[in-house]
Short mmCIF file of C-alpha atoms in Angstrom, two decimals:
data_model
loop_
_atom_site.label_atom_id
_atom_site.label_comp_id
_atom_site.label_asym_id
_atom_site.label_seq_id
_atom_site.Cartn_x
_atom_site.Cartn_y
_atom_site.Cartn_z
CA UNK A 1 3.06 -15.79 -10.19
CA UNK A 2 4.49 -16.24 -6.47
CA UNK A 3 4.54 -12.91 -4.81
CA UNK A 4 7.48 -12.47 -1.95
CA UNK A 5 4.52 -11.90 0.54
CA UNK A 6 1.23 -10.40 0.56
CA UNK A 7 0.73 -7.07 2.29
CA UNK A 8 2.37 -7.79 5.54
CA UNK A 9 5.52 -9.97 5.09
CA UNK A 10 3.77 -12.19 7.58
CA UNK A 11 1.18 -12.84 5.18
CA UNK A 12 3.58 -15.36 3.60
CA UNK A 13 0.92 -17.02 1.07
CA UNK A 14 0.86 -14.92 -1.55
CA UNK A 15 -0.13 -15.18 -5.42
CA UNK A 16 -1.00 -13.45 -8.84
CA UNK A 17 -2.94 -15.75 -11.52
CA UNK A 18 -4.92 -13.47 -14.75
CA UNK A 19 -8.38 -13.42 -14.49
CA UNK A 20 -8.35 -15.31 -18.37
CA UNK A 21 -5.77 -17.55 -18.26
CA UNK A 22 -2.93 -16.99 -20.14
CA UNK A 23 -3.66 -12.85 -20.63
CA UNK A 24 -0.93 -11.32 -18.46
CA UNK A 25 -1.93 -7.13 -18.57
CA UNK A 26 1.86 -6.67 -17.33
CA UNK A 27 4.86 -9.12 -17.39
CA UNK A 28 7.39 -9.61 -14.72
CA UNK A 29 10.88 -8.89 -16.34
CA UNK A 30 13.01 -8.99 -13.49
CA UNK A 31 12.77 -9.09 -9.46
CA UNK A 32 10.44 -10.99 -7.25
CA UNK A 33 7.16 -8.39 -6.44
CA UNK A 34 5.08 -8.16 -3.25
CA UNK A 35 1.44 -7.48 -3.10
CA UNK A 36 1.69 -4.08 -3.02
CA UNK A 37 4.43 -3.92 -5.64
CA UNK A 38 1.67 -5.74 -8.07
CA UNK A 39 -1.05 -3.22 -6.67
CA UNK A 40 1.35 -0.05 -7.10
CA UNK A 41 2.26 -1.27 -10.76
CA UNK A 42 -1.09 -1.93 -12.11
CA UNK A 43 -2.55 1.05 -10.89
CA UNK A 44 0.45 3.27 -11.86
CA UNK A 45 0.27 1.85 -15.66
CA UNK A 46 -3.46 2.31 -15.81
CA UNK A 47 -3.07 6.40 -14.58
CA UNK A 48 -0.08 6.60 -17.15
CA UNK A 49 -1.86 5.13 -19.80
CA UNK A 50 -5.05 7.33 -19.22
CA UNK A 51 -2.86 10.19 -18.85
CA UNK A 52 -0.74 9.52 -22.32
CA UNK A 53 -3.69 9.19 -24.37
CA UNK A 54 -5.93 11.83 -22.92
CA UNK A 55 -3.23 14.54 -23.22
CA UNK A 56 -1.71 13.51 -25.93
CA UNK A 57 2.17 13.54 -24.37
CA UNK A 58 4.60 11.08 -22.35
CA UNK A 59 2.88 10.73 -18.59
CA UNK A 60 4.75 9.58 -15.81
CA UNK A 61 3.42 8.70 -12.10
CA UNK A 62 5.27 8.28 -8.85
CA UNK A 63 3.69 5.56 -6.67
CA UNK A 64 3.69 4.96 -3.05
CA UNK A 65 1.39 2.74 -1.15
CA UNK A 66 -1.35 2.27 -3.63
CA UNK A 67 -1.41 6.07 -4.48
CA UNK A 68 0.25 8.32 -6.39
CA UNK A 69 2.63 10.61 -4.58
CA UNK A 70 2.80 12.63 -7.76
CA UNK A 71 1.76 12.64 -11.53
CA UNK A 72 2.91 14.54 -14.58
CA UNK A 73 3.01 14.72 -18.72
CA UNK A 74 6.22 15.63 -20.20
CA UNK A 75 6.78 19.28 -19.95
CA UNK A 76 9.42 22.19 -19.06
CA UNK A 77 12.16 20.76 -15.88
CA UNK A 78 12.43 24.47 -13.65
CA UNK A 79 16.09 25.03 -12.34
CA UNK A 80 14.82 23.94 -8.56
CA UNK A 81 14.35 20.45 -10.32
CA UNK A 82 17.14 20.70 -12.51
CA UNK A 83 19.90 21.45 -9.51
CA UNK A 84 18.17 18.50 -7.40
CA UNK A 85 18.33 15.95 -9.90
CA UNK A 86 21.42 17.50 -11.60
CA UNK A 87 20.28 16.97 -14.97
CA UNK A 88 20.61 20.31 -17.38
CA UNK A 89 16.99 21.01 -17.76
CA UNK A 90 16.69 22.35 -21.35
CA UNK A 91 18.52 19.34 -22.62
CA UNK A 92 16.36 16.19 -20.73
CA UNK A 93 14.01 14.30 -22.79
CA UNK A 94 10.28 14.17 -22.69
CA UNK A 95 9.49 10.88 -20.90
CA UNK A 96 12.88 11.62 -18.25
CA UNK A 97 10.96 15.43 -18.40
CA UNK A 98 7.61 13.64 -17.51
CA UNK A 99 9.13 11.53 -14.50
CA UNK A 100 10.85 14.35 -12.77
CA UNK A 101 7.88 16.22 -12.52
CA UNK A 102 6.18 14.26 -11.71
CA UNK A 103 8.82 12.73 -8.42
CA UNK A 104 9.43 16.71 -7.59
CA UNK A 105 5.46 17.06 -7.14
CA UNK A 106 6.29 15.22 -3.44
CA UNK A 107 10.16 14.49 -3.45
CA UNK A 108 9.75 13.25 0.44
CA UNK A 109 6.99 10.70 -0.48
CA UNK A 110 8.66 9.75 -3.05
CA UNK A 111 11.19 8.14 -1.52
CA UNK A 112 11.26 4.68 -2.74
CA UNK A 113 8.62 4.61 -4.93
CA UNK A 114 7.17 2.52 -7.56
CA UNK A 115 7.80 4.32 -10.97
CA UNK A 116 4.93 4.15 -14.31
CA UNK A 117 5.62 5.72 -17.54
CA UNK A 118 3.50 5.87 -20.64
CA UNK A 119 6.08 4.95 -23.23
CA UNK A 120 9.15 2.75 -23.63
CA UNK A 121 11.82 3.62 -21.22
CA UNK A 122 14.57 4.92 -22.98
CA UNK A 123 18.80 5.11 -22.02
CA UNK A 124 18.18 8.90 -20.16
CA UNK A 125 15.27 7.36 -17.76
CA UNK A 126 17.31 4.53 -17.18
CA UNK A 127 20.28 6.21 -16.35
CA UNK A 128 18.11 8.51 -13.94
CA UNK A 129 16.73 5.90 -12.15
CA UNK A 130 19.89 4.04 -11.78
CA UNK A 131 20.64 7.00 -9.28
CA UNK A 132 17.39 7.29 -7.09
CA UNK A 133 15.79 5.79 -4.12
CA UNK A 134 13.27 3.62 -6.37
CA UNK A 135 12.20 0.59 -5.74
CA UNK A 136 10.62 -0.42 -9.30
CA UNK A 137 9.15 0.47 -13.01
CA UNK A 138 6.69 -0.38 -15.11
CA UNK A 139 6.75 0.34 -18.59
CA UNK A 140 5.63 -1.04 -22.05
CA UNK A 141 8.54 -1.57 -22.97
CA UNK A 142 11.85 -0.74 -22.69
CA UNK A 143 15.41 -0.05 -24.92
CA UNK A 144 17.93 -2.41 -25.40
CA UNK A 145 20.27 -2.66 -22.53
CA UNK A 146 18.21 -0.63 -20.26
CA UNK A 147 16.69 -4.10 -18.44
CA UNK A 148 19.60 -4.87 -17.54
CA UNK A 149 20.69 -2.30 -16.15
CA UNK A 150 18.59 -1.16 -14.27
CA UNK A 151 18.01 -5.11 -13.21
CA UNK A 152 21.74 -4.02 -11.12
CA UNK A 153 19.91 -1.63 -9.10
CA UNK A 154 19.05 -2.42 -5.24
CA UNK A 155 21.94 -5.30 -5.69
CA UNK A 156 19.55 -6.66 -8.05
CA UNK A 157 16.32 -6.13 -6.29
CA UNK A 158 14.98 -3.78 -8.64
CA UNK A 159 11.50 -4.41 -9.84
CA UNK A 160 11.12 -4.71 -13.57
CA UNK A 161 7.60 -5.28 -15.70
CA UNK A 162 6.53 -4.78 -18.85
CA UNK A 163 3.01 -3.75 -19.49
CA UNK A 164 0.87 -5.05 -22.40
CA UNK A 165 0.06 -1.72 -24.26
CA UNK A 166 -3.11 -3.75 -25.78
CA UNK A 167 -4.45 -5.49 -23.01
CA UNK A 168 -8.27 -4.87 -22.24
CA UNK A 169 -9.49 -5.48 -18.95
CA UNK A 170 -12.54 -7.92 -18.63
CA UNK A 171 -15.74 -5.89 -18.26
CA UNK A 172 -16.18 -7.02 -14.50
CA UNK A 173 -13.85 -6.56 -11.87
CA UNK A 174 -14.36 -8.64 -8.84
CA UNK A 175 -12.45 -8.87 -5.18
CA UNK A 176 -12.75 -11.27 -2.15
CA UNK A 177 -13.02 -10.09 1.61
CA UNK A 178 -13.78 -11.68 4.21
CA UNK A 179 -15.10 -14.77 3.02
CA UNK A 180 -17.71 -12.59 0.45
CA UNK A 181 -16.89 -11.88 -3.39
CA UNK A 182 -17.30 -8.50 -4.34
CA UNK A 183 -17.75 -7.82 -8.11
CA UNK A 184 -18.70 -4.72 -10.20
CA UNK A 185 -18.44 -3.27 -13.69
CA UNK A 186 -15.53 -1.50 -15.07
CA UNK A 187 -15.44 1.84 -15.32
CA UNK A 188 -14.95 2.55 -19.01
CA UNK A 189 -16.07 6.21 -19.18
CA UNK A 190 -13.46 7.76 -20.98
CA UNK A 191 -11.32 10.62 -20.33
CA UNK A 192 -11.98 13.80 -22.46
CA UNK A 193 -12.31 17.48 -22.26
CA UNK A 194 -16.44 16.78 -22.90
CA UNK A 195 -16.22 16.14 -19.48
CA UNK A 196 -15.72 19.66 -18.31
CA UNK A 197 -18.73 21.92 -18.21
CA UNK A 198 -19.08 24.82 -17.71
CA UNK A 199 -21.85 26.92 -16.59
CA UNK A 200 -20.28 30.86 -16.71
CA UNK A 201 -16.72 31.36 -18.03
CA UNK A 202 -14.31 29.75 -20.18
CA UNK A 203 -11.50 27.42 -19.78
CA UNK A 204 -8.18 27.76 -21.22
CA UNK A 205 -6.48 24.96 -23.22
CA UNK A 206 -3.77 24.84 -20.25
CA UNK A 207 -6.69 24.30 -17.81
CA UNK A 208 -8.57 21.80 -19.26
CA UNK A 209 -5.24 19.68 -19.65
CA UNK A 210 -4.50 20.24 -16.09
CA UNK A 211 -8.05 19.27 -15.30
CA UNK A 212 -7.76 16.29 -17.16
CA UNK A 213 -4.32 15.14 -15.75
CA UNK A 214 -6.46 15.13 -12.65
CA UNK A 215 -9.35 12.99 -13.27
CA UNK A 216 -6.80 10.64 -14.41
CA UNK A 217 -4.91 10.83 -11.49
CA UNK A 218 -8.23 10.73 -8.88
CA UNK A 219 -9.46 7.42 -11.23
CA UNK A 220 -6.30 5.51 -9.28
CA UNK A 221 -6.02 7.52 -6.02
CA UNK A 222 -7.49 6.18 -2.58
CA UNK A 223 -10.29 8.23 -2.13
CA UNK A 224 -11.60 10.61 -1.08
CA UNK A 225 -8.83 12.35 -2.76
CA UNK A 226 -8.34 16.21 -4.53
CA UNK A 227 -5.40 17.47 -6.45
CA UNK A 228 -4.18 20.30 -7.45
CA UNK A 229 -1.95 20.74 -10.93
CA UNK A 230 -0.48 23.43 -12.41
CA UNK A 231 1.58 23.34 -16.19
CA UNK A 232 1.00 19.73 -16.34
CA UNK A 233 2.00 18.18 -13.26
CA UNK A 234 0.25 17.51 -9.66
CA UNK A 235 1.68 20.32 -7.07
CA UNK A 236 0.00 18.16 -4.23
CA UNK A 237 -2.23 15.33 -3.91
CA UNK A 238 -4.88 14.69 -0.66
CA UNK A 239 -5.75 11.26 -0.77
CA UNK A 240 -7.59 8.61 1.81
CA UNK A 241 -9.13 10.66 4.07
CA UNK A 242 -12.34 10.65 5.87
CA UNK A 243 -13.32 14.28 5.35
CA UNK A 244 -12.59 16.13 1.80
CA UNK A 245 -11.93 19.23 2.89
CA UNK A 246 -8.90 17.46 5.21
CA UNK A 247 -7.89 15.84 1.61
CA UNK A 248 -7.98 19.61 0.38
CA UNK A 249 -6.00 20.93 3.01
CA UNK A 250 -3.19 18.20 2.86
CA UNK A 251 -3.17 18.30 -0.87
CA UNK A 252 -2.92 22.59 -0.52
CA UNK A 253 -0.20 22.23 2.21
CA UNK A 254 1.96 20.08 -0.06
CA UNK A 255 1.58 22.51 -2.77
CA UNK A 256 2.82 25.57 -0.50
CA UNK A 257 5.93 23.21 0.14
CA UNK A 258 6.42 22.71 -3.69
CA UNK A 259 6.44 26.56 -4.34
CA UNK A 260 8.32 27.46 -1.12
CA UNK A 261 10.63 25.29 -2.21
CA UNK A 262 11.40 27.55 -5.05
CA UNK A 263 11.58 30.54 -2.64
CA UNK A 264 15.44 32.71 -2.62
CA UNK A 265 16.00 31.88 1.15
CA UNK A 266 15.52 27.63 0.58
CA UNK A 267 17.56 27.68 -2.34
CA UNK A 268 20.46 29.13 -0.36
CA UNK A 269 20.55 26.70 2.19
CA UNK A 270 24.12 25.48 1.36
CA UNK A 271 24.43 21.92 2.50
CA UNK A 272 27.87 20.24 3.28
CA UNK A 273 29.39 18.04 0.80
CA UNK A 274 28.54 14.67 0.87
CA UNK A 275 24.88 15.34 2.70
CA UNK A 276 22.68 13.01 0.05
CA UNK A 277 20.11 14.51 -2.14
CA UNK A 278 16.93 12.90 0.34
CA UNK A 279 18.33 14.57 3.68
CA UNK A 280 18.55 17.80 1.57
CA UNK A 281 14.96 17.70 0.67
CA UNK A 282 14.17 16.48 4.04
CA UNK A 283 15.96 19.48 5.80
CA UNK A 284 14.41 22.06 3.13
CA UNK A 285 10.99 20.51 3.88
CA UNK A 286 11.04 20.65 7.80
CA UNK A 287 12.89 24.21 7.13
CA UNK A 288 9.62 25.67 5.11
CA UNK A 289 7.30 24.12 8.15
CA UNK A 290 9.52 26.13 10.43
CA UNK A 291 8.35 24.22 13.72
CA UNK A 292 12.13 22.94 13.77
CA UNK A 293 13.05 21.31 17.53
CA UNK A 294 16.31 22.83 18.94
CA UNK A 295 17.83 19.28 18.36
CA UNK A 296 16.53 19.33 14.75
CA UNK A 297 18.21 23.14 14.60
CA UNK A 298 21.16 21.78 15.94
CA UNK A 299 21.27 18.51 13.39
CA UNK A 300 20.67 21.31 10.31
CA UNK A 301 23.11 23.86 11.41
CA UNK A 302 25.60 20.84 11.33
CA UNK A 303 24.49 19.60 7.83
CA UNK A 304 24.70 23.56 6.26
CA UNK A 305 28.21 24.82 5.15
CA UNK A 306 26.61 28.22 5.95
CA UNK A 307 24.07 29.51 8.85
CA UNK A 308 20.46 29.51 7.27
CA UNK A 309 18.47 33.01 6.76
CA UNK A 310 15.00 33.34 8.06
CA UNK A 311 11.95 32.55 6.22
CA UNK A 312 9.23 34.90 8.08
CA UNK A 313 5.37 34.54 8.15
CA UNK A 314 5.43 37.31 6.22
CA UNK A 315 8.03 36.32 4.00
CA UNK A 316 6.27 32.90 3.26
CA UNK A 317 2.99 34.74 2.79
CA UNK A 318 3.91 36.86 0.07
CA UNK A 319 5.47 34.23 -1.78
CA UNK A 320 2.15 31.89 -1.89
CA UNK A 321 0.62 34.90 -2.66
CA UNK A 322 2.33 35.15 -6.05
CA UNK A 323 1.42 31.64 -7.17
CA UNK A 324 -1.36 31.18 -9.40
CA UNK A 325 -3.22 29.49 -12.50
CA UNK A 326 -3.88 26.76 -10.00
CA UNK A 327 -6.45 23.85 -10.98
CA UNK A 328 -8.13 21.82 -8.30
CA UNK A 329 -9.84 18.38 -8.80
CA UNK A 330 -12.38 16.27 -6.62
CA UNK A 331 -12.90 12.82 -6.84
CA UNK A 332 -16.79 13.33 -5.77
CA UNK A 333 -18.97 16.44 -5.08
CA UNK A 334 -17.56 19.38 -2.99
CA UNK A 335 -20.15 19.08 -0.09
CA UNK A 336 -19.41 22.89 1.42
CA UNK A 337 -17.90 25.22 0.16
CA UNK A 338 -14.82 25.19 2.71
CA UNK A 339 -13.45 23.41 0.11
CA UNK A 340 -13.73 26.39 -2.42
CA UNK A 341 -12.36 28.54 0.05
CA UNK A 342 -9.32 26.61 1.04
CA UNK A 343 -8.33 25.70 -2.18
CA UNK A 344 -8.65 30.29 -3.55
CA UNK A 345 -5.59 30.43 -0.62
CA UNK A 346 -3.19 28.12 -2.96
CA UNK A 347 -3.79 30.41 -5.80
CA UNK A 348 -6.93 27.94 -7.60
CA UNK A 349 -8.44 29.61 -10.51
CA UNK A 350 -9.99 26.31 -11.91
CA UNK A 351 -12.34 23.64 -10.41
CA UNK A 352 -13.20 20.42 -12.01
CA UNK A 353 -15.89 18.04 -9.39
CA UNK A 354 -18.82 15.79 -10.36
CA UNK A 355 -21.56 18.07 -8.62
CA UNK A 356 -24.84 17.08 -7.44
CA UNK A 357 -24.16 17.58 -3.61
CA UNK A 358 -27.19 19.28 -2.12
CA UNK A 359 -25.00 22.63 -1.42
CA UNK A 360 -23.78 22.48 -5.07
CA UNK A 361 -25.39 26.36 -5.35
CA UNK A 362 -22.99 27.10 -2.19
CA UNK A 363 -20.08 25.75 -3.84
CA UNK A 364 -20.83 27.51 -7.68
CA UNK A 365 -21.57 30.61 -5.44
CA UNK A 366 -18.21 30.42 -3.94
CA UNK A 367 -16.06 29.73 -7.32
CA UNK A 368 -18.01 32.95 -8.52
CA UNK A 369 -16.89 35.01 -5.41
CA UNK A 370 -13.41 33.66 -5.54
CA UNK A 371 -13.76 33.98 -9.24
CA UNK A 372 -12.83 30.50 -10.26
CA UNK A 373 -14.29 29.00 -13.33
CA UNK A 374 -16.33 25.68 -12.48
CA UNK A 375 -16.16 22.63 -14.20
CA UNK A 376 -18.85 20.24 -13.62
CA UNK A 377 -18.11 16.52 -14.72
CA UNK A 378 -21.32 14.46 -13.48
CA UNK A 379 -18.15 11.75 -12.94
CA UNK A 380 -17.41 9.83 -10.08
CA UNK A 381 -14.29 8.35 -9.26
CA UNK A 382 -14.08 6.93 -6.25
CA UNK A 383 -11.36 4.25 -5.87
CA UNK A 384 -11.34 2.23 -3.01
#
C-alpha cells in the first residue's frame, strides 16, 4: 500500500506491505493514509480491541500522534458532554456513548484525531463524526451506508479502514533504524483482573475495570506514560516523558481541567452565536488555567454574550477537592513515592503499577498513608 508520505511530508517514499503476504490486519476502505495515519490506526484498534474484550463492553479510543488523547468503554454521557456534543445523553447508544467519552477525556487534543472503536460503526457514530474535527476511523466493520458517508467528510479526505476482527499478529515483531533490524517477541500476556494484586485492602468491581481500561490503554501509549480513569473512561493521560512523576503531573493537570470543566462558573460562560464548538473548549480551557494575557481577555470578552464570573483559587480548590474514586495506572514501577503523593491531590483512591522498584516499600507506605489500595501487576508495558 502507497502511503501519501512517511512521517514528514518530505519523506515522500513511503509504503505498507503485511509481514505474511497477503494477511492485511486492517483494510483501507477509503482515503489515501500517511505514516502516522497507519501507526495511529493500528495502535488505536489494538487498545480498542484489548479494551472490548477485557471489559466486556463497546471501547472507543481517541488518537493523536501515536497516543491516545483519551480512552473509554461505553458508559453514562454527563450533561457537560451532552450540551458540547448536543446529543441528548440518556438516548445515545453504547458505541456513540463509548466515543464521546472517550474524545471529552481531552477535547483540545482531540482535535483532529484518529478515531478506533471496538465494534461495527453504526448510523449514530457515523452521523457524529460527520460533524467533528476528525481526521479518520477504524473499525471492524461498519453499517450499510455509513462508508459512504462518512467517505464525504474532509471533501472526501476522510480516512476509512476496516480491521480484521480475527487477525493474529506473528509472534515476532521486528523494526529497522538506522541501518540495524530490531526484532522482539510479542507481548501476548493477556489482560485480566488476575493481574491486580493486592497486598492489604480490597478492590471494587468499578476499580478493577478502571484499572484494567488502563493497562490497556498504557500497552499502546508512548511511554513512560500514567493515567488516571474514573467510571470507565481516562480523565487524563501523561504520556512520553522522561521523568514519571512529570507524566503524573500532566496526566493529573488534565484531569483537574476535565472536572473544572464541570464546575457552575465554566458552564456559564455564554459564548456568542456562531463561536464553533473547538474555540469554546479552547476558551473554557485557557479560562480554568486562569493565566489569561490581557489580549487573550480581550479576544474572550469579545467571544462571550455575557462578562465571565471569577473562578478563585479557592473556588477551584474546593471543587477538586470533591472529586474522587480516582484510579491511577503506571506503565512501569513508581520509583518514589512523589508519584503517590501527586496523584492523592486528584482525588486517587486506586493504584495499579508493576512494582519491583527498589523504593517499592516507600511507594506501598505512601498508598497506606494516603489510604489508597495498591495493585501490584508484575507487568510491564513499555511502548516505545
Amino acid at each position: 500500500m502507497k502511503l501519501r508520505y512517511g512521517i514528514n511530508p518530505q519523506q515522500e517514499a513511503a509504503y505498507a506491505a503485511p509481514v505474511t503476504p497477503g494477511r492485511w490486519p486492517v483494510r483501507l476502505l477509503h482515503g489515501e493514509p500517511s505514516f502516522i495515519n497507519m501507526l495511529d490506526a493500528l495502535n488505536g484498534w489494538q487498545l480498542v480491541r484489548e479494551a472490548g474484550q477485557a471489559l466486556g463492553q463497546p471501547a472507543a479510543a481517541s488518537f493523536k500522534h501515536v497516543s491516545p488523547a483519551g480512552a473509554a468503554v461505553s458508559g453514562a454521557i454527563d450533561e457537560v458532554t451532552a450540551e458540547l456534543y448536543g446529543v441528548a445523553g440518556h438516548e445515545v447508544g453504547a458505541l456513540a456513548s463509548a466515543y464521546l467519552r472517550a474524545r471529552d477525556a481531552d477535547p483540545k487534543s482531540s482535535y483532529g484525531d484518529f478515531a478506533a472503536v471496538s465494534h461495527p460503526v453504526d448510523d449514530e457514530l457515523a452521523e457524529l463524526l460527520v460533524g467533528m474535527v476528525c481526521d479518520g476511523i477504524v473499525a471492524p466493520g461498519y453499517a450499510p451506508g455509513t462508508v459512504e458517508r462518512l467517505s464525504k467528510k474532509k471533501n472526501g479526505r476522510f480516512l476509512i479502514m476496516e480491521a480484521d476482527d480475527g487477525f493474529v499478529s506473528p509472534r515476532e515483531e521486528a523494526r529497522e533504524v538506522f541501518g540495524l533490524r530490531l526484532a522482539q517477541q510479542q507481548d501476548e500476556v493477556e489482560l485480566s483482573a488476575s493481574l491486580l494484586r493486592v497486598a492489604d485492602g480490597v478492590l471494587p468491581e468499578t476499580a478493577v475495570a478502571d484499572l484494567l481500561l488502563g493497562l490497556a490503554v498504557l500497552r499502546y501509549t508512548q511511554s513512560n506514560s500514567v493515567c488516571y480513569l474514573r467510571g470507565g473512561m481516562t480523565l487524563g493521560i501523561g504520556a512520553g516523558q522522561q521523568s514519571r512523576v512529570d507524566c503524573t503531573r500532566l496526566a493529573g493537570a488534565k484531569v483537574d481541567t476535565w472536572w473544572l470543566r464541570r464546575h457552575p462558573l465554566v458552564r456559564a460562560l455564554s459564548f456568542r452565536p456562531g463561536i464553533r464548538r473547538q474555540d469554546r473548549i479552547n476558551w473554557q480551557i485557557r479560562f480554568i488555567e486562569g493565566d489569561l494575557t490581557p489580549e487573550e481577555t480581550g479576544r474572550l470578552s469579545e467571544a462571550l454574550s455575557a462578562p465571565a464570573g471569577e473562578l478563585t483559587a479557592d473556588e477551584r480548590a474546593q471543587w477538586i477537592h470533591r472529586l474522587d474514586r480516582m484510579a491511577f495506572a503506571s506503565d512501569g514501577a513508581l520509583p518514589f513515592r512523589d508519584n503517590v503523593d501527586h496523584a492523592h491531590r486528584h482525588g486517587v483512591e486506586y493504584i495499579a503499577e508493576p512494582g519491583g522498584s527498589i523504593r517499592s516499600d516507600e511507594v506501598e507506605e505512601a498508598c497506606r498513608e494516603h489510604g489508597i489500595t495498591l495493585a501490584r501487576t508484575g507487568l510491564r508495558l513499555f511502548h516505545h
